[in-house]
PDB file of C-alpha atoms in Angstrom:
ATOM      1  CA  UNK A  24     -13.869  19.291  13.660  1.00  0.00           C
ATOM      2  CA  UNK A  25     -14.639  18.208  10.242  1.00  0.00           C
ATOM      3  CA  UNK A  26     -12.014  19.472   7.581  1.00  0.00           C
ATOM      4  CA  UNK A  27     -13.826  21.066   4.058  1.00  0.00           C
ATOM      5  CA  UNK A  28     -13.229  18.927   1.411  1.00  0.00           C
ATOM      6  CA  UNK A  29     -12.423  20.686  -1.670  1.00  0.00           C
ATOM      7  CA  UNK A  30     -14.603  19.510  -4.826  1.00  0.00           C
ATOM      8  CA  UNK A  31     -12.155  18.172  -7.260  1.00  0.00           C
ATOM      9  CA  UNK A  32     -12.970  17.654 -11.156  1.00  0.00           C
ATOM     10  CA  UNK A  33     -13.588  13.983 -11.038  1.00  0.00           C
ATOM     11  CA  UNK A  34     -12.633  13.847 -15.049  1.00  0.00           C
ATOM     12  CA  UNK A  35      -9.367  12.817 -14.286  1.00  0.00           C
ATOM     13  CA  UNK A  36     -10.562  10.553 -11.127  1.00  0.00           C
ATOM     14  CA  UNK A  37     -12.872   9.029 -13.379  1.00  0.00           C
ATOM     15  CA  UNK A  38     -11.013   7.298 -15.730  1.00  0.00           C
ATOM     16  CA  UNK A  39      -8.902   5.421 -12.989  1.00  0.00           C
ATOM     17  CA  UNK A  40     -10.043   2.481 -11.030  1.00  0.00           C
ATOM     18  CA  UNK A  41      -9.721   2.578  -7.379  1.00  0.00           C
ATOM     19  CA  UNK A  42      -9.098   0.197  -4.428  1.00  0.00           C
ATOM     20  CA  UNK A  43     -10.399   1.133  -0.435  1.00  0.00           C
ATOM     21  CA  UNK A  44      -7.393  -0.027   2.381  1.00  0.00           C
ATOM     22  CA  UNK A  45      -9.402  -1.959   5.031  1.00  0.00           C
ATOM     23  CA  UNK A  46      -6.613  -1.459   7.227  1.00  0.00           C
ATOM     24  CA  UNK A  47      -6.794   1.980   7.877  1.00  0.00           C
ATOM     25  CA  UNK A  48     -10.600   2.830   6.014  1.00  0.00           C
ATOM     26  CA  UNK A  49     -13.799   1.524   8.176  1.00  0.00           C
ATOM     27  CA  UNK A  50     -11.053   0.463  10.859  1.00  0.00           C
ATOM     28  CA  UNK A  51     -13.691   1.761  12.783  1.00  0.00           C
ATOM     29  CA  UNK A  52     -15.243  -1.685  12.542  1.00  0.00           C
ATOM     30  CA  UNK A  53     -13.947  -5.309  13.389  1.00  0.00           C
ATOM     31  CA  UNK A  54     -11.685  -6.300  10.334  1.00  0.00           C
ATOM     32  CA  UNK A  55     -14.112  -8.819   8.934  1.00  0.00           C
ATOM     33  CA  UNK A  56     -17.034  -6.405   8.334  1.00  0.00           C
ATOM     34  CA  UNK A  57     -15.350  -4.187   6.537  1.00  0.00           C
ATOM     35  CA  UNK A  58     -15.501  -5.897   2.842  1.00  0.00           C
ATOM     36  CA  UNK A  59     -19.208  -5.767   3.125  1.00  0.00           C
ATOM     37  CA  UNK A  60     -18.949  -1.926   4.576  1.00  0.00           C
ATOM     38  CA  UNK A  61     -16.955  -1.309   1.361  1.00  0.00           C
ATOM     39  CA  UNK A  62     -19.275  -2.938  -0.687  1.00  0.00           C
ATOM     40  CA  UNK A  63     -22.363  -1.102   0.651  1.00  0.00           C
ATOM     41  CA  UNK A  64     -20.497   1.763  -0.057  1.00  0.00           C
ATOM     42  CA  UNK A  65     -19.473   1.064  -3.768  1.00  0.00           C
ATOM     43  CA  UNK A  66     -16.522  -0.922  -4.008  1.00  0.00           C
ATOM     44  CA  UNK A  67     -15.634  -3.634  -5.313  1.00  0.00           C
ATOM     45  CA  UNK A  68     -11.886  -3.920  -4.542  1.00  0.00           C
ATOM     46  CA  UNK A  69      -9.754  -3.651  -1.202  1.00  0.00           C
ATOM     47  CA  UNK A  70      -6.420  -3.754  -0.194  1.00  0.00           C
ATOM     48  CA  UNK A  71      -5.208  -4.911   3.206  1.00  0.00           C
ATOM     49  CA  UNK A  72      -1.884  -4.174   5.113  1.00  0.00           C
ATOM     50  CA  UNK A  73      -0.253  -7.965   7.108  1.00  0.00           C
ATOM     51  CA  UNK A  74      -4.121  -8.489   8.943  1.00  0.00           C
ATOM     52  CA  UNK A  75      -3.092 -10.684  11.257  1.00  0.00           C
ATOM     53  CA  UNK A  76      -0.638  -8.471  13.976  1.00  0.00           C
ATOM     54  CA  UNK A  77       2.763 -10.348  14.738  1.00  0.00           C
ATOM     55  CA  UNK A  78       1.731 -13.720  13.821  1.00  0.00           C
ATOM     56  CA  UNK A  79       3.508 -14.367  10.703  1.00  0.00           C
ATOM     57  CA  UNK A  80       1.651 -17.799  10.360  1.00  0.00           C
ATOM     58  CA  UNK A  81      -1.747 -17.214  11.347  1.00  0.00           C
ATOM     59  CA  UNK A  82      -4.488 -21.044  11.459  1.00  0.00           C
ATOM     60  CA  UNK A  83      -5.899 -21.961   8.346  1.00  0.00           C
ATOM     61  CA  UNK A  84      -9.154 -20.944  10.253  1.00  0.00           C
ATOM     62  CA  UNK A  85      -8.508 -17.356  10.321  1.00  0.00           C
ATOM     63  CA  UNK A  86      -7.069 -16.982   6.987  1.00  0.00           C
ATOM     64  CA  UNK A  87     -10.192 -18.806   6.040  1.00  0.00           C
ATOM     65  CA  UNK A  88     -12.694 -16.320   7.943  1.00  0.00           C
ATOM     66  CA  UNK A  89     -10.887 -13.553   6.148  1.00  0.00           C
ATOM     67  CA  UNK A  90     -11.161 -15.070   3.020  1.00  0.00           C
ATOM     68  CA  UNK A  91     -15.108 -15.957   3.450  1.00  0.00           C
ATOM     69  CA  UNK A  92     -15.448 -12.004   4.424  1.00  0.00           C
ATOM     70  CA  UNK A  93     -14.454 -11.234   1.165  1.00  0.00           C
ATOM     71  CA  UNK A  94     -15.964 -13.406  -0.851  1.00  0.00           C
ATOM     72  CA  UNK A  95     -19.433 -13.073   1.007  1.00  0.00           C
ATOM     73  CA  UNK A  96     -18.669  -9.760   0.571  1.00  0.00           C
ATOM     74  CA  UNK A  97     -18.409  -9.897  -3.097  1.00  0.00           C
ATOM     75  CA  UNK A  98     -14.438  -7.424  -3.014  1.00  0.00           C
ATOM     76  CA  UNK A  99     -11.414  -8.627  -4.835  1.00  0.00           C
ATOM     77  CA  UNK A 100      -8.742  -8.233  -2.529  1.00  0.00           C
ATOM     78  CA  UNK A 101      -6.017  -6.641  -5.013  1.00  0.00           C
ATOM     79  CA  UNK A 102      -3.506  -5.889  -2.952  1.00  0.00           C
ATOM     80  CA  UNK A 103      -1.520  -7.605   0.774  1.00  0.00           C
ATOM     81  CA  UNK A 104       1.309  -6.913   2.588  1.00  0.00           C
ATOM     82  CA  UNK A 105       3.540  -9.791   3.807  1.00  0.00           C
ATOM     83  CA  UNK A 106       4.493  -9.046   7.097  1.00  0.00           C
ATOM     84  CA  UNK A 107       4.721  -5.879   8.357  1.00  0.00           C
ATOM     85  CA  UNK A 108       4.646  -5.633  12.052  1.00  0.00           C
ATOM     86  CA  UNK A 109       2.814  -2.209  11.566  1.00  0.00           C
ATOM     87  CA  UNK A 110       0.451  -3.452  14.646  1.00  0.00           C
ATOM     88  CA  UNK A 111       3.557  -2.332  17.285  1.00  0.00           C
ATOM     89  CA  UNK A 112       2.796   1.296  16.014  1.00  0.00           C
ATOM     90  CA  UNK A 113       7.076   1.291  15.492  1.00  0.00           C
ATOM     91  CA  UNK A 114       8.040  -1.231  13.098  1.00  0.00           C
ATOM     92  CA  UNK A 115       7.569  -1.083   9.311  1.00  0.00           C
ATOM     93  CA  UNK A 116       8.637  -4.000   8.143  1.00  0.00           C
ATOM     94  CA  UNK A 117      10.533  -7.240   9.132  1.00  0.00           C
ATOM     95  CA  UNK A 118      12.906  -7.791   6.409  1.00  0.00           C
ATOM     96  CA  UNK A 119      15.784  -6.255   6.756  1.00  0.00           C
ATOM     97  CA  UNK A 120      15.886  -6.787  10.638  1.00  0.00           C
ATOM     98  CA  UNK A 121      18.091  -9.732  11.456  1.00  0.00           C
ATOM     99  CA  UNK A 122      15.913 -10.502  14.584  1.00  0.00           C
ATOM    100  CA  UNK A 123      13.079 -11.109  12.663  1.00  0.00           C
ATOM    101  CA  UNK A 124      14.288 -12.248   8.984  1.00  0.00           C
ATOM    102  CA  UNK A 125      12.943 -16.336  10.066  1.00  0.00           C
ATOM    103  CA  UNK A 126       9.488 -14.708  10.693  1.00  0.00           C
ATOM    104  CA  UNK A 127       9.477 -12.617   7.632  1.00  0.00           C
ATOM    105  CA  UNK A 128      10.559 -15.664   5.067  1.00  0.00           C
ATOM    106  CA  UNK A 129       7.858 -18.304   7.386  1.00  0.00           C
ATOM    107  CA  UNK A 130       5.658 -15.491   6.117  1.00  0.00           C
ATOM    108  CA  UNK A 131       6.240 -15.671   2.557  1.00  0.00           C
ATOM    109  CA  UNK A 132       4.396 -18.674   1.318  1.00  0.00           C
ATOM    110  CA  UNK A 133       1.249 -17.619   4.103  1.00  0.00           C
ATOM    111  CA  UNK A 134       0.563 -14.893   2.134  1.00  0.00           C
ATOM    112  CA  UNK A 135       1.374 -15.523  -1.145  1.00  0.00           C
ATOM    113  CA  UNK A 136      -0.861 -18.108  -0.591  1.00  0.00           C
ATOM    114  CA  UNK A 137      -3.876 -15.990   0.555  1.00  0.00           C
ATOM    115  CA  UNK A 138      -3.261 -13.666  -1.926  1.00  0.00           C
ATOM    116  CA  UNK A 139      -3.051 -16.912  -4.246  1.00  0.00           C
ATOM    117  CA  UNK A 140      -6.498 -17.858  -3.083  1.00  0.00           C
ATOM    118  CA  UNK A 141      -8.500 -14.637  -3.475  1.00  0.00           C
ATOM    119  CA  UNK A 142      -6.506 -13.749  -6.650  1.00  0.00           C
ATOM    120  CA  UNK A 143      -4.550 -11.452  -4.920  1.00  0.00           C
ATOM    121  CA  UNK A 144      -1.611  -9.720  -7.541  1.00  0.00           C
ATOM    122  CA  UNK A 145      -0.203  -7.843  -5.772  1.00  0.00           C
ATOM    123  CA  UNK A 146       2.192  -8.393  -2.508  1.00  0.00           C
ATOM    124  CA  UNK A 147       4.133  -5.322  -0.498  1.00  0.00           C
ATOM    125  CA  UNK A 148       6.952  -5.794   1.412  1.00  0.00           C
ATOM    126  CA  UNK A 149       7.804  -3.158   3.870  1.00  0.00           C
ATOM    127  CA  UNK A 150      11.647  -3.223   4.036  1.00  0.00           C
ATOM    128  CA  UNK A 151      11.635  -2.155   7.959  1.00  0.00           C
ATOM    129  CA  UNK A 152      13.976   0.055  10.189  1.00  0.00           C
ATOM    130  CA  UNK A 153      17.119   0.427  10.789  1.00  0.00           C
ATOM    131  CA  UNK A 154      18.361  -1.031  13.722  1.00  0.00           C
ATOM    132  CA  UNK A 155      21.037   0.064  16.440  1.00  0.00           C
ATOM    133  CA  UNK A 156      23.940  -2.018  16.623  1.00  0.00           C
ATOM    134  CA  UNK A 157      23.476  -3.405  13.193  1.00  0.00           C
ATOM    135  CA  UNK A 158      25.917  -2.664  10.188  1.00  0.00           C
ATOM    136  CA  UNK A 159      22.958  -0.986   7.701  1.00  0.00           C
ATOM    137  CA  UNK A 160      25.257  -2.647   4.548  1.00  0.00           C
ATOM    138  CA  UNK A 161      24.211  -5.643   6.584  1.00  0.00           C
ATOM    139  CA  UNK A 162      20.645  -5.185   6.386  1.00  0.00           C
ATOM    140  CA  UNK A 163      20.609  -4.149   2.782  1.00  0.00           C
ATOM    141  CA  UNK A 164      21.978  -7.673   1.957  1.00  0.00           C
ATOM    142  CA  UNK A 165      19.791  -9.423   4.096  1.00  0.00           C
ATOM    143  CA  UNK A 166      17.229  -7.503   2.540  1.00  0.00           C
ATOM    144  CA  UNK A 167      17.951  -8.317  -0.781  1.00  0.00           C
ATOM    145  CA  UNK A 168      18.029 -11.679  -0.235  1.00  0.00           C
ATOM    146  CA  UNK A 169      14.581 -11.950   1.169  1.00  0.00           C
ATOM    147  CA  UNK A 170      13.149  -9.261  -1.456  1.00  0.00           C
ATOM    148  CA  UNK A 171      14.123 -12.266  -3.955  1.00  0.00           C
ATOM    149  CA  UNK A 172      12.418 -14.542  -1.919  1.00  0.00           C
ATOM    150  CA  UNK A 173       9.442 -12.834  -1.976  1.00  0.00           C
ATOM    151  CA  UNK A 174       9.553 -11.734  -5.568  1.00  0.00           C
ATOM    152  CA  UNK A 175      10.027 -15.402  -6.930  1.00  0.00           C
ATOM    153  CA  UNK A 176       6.781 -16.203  -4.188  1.00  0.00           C
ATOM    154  CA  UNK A 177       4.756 -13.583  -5.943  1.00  0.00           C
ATOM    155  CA  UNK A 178       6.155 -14.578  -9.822  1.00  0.00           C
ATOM    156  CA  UNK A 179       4.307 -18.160  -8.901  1.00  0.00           C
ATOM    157  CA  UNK A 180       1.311 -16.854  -8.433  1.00  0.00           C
ATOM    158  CA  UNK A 181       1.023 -14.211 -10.957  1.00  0.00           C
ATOM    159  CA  UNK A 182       1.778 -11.417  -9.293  1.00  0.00           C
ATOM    160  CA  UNK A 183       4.320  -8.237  -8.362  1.00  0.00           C
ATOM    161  CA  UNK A 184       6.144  -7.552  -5.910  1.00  0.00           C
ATOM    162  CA  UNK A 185       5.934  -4.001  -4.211  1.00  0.00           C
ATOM    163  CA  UNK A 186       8.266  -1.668  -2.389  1.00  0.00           C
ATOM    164  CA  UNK A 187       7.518   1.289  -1.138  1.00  0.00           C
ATOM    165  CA  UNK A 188       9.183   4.698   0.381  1.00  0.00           C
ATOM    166  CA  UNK A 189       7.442   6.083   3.748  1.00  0.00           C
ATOM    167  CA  UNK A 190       7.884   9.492   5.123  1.00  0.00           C
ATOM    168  CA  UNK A 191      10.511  10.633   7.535  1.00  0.00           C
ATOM    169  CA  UNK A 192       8.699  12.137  10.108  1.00  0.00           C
ATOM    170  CA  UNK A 193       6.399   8.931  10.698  1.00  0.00           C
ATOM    171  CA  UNK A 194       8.928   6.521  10.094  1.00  0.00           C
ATOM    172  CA  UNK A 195      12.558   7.950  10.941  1.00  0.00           C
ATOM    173  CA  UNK A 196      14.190   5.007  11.281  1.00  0.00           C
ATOM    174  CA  UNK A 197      13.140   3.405   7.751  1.00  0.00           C
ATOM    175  CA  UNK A 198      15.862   4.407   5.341  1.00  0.00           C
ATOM    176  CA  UNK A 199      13.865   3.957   1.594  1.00  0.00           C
ATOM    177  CA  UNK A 200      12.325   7.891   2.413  1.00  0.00           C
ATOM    178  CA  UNK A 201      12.149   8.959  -1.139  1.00  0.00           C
ATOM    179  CA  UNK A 202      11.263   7.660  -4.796  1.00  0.00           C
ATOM    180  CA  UNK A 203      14.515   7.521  -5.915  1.00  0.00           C
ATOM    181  CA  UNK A 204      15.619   4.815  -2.759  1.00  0.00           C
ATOM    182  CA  UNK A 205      12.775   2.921  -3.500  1.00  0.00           C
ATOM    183  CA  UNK A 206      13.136   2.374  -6.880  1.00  0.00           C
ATOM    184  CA  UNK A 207      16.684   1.764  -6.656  1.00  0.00           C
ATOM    185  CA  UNK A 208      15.985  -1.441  -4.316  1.00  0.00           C
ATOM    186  CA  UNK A 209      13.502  -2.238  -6.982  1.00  0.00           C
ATOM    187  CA  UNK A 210      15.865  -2.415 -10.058  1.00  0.00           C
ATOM    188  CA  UNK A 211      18.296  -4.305  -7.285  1.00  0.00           C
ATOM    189  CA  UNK A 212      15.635  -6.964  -6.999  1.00  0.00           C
ATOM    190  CA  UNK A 213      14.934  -7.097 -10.502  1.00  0.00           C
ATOM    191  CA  UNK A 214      18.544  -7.786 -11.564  1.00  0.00           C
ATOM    192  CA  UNK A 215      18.859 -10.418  -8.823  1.00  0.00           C
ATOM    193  CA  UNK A 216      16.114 -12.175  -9.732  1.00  0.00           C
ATOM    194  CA  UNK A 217      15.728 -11.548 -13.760  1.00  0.00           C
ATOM    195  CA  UNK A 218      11.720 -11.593 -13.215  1.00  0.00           C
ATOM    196  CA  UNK A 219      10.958  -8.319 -13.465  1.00  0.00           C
ATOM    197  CA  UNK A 220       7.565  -7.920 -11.246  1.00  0.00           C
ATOM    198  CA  UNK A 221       9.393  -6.169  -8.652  1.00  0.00           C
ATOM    199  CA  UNK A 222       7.712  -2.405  -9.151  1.00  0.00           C
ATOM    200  CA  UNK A 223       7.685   0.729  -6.829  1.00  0.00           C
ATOM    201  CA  UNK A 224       4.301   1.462  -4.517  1.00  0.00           C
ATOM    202  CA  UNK A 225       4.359   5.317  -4.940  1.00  0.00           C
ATOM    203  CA  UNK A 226       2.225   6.368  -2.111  1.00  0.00           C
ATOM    204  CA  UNK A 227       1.582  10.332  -2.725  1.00  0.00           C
ATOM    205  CA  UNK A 228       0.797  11.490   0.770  1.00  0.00           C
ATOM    206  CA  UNK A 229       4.309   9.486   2.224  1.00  0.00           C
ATOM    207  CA  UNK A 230       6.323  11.525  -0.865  1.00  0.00           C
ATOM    208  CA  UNK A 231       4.654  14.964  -0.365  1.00  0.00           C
ATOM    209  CA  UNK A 232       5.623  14.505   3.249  1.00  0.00           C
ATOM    210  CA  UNK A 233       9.199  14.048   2.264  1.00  0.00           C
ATOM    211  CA  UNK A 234       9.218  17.195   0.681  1.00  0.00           C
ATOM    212  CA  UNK A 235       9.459  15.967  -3.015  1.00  0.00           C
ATOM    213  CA  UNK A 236       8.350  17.309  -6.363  1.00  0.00           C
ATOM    214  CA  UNK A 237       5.427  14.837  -7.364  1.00  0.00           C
ATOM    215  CA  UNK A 238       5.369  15.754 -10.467  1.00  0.00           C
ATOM    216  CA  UNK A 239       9.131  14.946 -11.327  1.00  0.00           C
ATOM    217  CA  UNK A 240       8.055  11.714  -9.618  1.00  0.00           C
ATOM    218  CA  UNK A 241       5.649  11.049 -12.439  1.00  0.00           C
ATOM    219  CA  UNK A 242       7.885  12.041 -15.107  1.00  0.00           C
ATOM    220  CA  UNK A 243      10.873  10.144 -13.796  1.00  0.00           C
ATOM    221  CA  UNK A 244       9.429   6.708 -12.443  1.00  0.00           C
ATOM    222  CA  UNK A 245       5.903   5.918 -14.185  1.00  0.00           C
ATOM    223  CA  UNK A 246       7.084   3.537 -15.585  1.00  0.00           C
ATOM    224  CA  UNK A 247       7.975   1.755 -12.782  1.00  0.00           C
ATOM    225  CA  UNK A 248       4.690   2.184 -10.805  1.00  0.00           C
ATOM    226  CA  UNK A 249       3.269  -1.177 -10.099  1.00  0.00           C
ATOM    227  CA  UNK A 250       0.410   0.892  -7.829  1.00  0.00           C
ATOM    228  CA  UNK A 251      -0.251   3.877  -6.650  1.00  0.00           C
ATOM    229  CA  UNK A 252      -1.480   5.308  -3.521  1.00  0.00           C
ATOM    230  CA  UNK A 253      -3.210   8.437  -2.163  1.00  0.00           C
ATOM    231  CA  UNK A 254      -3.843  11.055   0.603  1.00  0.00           C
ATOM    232  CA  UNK A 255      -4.457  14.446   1.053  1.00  0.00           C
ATOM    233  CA  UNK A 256      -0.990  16.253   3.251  1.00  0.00           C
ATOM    234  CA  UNK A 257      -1.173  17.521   6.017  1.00  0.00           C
ATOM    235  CA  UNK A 258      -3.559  14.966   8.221  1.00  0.00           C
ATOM    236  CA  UNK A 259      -3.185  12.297   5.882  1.00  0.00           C
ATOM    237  CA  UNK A 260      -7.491  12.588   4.884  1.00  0.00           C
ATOM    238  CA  UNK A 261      -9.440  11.996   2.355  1.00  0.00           C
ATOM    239  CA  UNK A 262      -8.320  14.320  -1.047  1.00  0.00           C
ATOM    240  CA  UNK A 263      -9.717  17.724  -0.989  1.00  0.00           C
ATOM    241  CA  UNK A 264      -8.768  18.567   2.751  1.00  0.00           C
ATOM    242  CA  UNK A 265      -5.571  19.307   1.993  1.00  0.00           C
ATOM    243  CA  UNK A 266      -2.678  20.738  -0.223  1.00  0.00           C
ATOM    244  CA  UNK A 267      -2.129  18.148  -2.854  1.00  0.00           C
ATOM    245  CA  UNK A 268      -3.836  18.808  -6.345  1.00  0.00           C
ATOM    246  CA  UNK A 269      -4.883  15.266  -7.000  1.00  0.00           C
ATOM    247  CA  UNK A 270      -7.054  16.536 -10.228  1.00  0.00           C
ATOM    248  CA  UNK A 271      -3.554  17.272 -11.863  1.00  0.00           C
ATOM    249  CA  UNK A 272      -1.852  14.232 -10.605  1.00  0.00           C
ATOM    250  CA  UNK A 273      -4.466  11.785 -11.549  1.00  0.00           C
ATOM    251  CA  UNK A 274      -4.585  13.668 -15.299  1.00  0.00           C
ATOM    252  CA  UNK A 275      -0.920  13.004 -15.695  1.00  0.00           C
ATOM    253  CA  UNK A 276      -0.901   9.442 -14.188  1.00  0.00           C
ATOM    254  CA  UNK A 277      -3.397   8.724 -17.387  1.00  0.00           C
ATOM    255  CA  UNK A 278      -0.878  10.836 -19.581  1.00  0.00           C
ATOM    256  CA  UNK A 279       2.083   8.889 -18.569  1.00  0.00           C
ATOM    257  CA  UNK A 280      -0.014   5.373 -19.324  1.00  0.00           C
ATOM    258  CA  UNK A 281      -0.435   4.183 -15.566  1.00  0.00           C
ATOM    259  CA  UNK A 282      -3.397   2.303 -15.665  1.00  0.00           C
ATOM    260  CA  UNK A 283      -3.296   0.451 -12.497  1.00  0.00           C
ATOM    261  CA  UNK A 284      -5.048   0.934  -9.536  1.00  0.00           C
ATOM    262  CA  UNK A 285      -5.341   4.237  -6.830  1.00  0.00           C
ATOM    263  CA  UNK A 286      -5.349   2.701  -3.695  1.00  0.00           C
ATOM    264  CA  UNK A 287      -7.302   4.824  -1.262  1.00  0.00           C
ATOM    265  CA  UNK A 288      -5.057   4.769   2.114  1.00  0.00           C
ATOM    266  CA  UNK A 289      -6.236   7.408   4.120  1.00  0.00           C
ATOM    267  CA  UNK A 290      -7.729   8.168   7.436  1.00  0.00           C
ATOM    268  CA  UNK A 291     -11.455   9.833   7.320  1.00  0.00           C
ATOM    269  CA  UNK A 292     -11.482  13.808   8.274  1.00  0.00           C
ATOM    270  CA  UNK A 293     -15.024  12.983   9.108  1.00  0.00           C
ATOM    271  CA  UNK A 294     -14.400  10.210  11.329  1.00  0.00           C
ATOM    272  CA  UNK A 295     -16.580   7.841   9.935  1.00  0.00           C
ATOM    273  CA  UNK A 296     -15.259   5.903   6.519  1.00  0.00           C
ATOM    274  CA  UNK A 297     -18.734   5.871   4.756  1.00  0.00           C
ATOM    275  CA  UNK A 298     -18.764   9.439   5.058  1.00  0.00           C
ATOM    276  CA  UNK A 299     -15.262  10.300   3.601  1.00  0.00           C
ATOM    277  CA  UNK A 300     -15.998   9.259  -0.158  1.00  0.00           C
ATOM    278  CA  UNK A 301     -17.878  12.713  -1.482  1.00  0.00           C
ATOM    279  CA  UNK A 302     -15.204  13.804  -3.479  1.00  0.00           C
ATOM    280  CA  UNK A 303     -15.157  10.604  -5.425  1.00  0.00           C
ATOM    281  CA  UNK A 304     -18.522   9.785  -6.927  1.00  0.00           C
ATOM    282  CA  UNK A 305     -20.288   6.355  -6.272  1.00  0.00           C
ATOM    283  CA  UNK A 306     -20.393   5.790 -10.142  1.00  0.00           C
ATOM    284  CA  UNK A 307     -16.769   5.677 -10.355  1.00  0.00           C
ATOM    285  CA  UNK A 308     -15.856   3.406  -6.700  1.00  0.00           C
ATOM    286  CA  UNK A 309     -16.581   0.124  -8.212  1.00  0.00           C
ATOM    287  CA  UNK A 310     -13.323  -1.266 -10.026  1.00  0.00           C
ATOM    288  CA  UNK A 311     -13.551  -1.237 -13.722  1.00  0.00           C
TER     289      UNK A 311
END
């Protein structure tokens, strides 16, 4: 059954510029139509989790049929994750896992080179679970190390590095499971490296899950926001089917100075992407 979808006051949504995630938006179609089912329905810019499964090093030939559905397709791809091994439905992330640390840094110059090519600037890098066995002060080191990796990758090509904090009950094992664990790997990176373009992915729906106060998260981290995420909890829809007052959080996003982009990461209530947009206006879904 279709949720309702409360009408929000698109003042504040208005005066942010948003981004659709073809990963888990119109994944009701093969992965190469969906740029053009985003632009028919008003976008201009996407953002795609690692696209190509457990291949870390995908041919030239599908990285170049991705990058022609784009470009055909007339969306800037604004945002990739390196590899994320979110296809096994258990992992999130590669990085920290010893067993798969060689995949994760063969990975690095793949997609910083997509991203590279289609002006990609920004690059997420899911830190992954903890493993059994494995000393975690162990995989926080190894982590580290390859968060640098990555983060002098993305400084070559312009862009910033992203880490993010999931929720708890989807991802138990994954230890960054609030804003303040995030961020704190984020300031690590940053004093490693001395670059400064690692920033904290604050994904709204993964936070509210976790229980915390997203306002406080405003107040205490803006600043460190290199993008921002959104859906509604519970069910993880569209905004307006749920609990979260998005009209307030989008009004103090612009009060705090965040002037990046939302990136809409949500699965459709109505089961159908095209139809899961009414609460944001067609005027306001190309990127400004």
């Amino acid at each position: 059954m279709r949720k309702r979808v409360k009408v929000i006051d698109v003042t504040a949504a208005s005066k942010h510029s948003y981004t659709v995630n073809l990963s888990i938006l119109f994944s009701e179609l093969p992965l190469l139509e969906r740029p053009a089912a985003a632009a028919a329905a008003g976008f201009t810019a996407a953002e795609l989790w690692w696209p190509f499964g457990l291949d870390a090093t995908p041919s030239q030939a599908e990285q170049d049929e991705l990058r022609k559905a784009f470009t055909d397709a007339g969306v800037q791809l604004t945002g990739l994750n390196f590899l994320d091994d979110i296809s096994t439905g258990v992992a999130k992330g590669t990085l920290s896992v010893p067993a798969d640390s060689e995949r994760f840094r063969a990975n690095i110059p793949v997609a910083a080179g997509l991203a590279d090519s289609l002006g990609t600037k920004a690059l997420n890098a899911l830190y992954g679970n903890r493993i059994e066995g494995v000393d975690p002060a162990e995989q926080d080191e190894l982590a580290l190390e390859n968060l640098v990796l990555a983060a002098k990758a993305a400084h070559e090509i312009g862009a910033i590095l992203l880490i993010e904090a999931l929720n708890k009950p989807e991802a138990p094992a994954y230890p960054l499971v609030s804003a303040a664990a995030a961020v704190e790997v984020v300031d690590k990176v940053n004093e490693a490296t001395g670059l400064g373009n690692a920033k904290f992915l604050c994904d709204f729906y993964h936070l509210a899950r976790n229980g915390e106060d997203l306002v406080a998260v405003i107040d205490n981290y803006a600043d460190r926001f290199g993008h921002v995420q959104i859906a509604d909890n519970p069910g993880r829809n569209e905004p307006g089917t749920g609990e979260i007052d998005y009209e307030d959080l989008l009004a103090r996003l612009t009060a705090a100075g965040y002037t990046g982009r939302i990136g809409l990461e949500y699965r459709p209530s109505t089961g159908v992407s095209a139809d899961s947009f009414e609460w944001l206006p067609r005027e306001h879904r190309a990127a400004k």
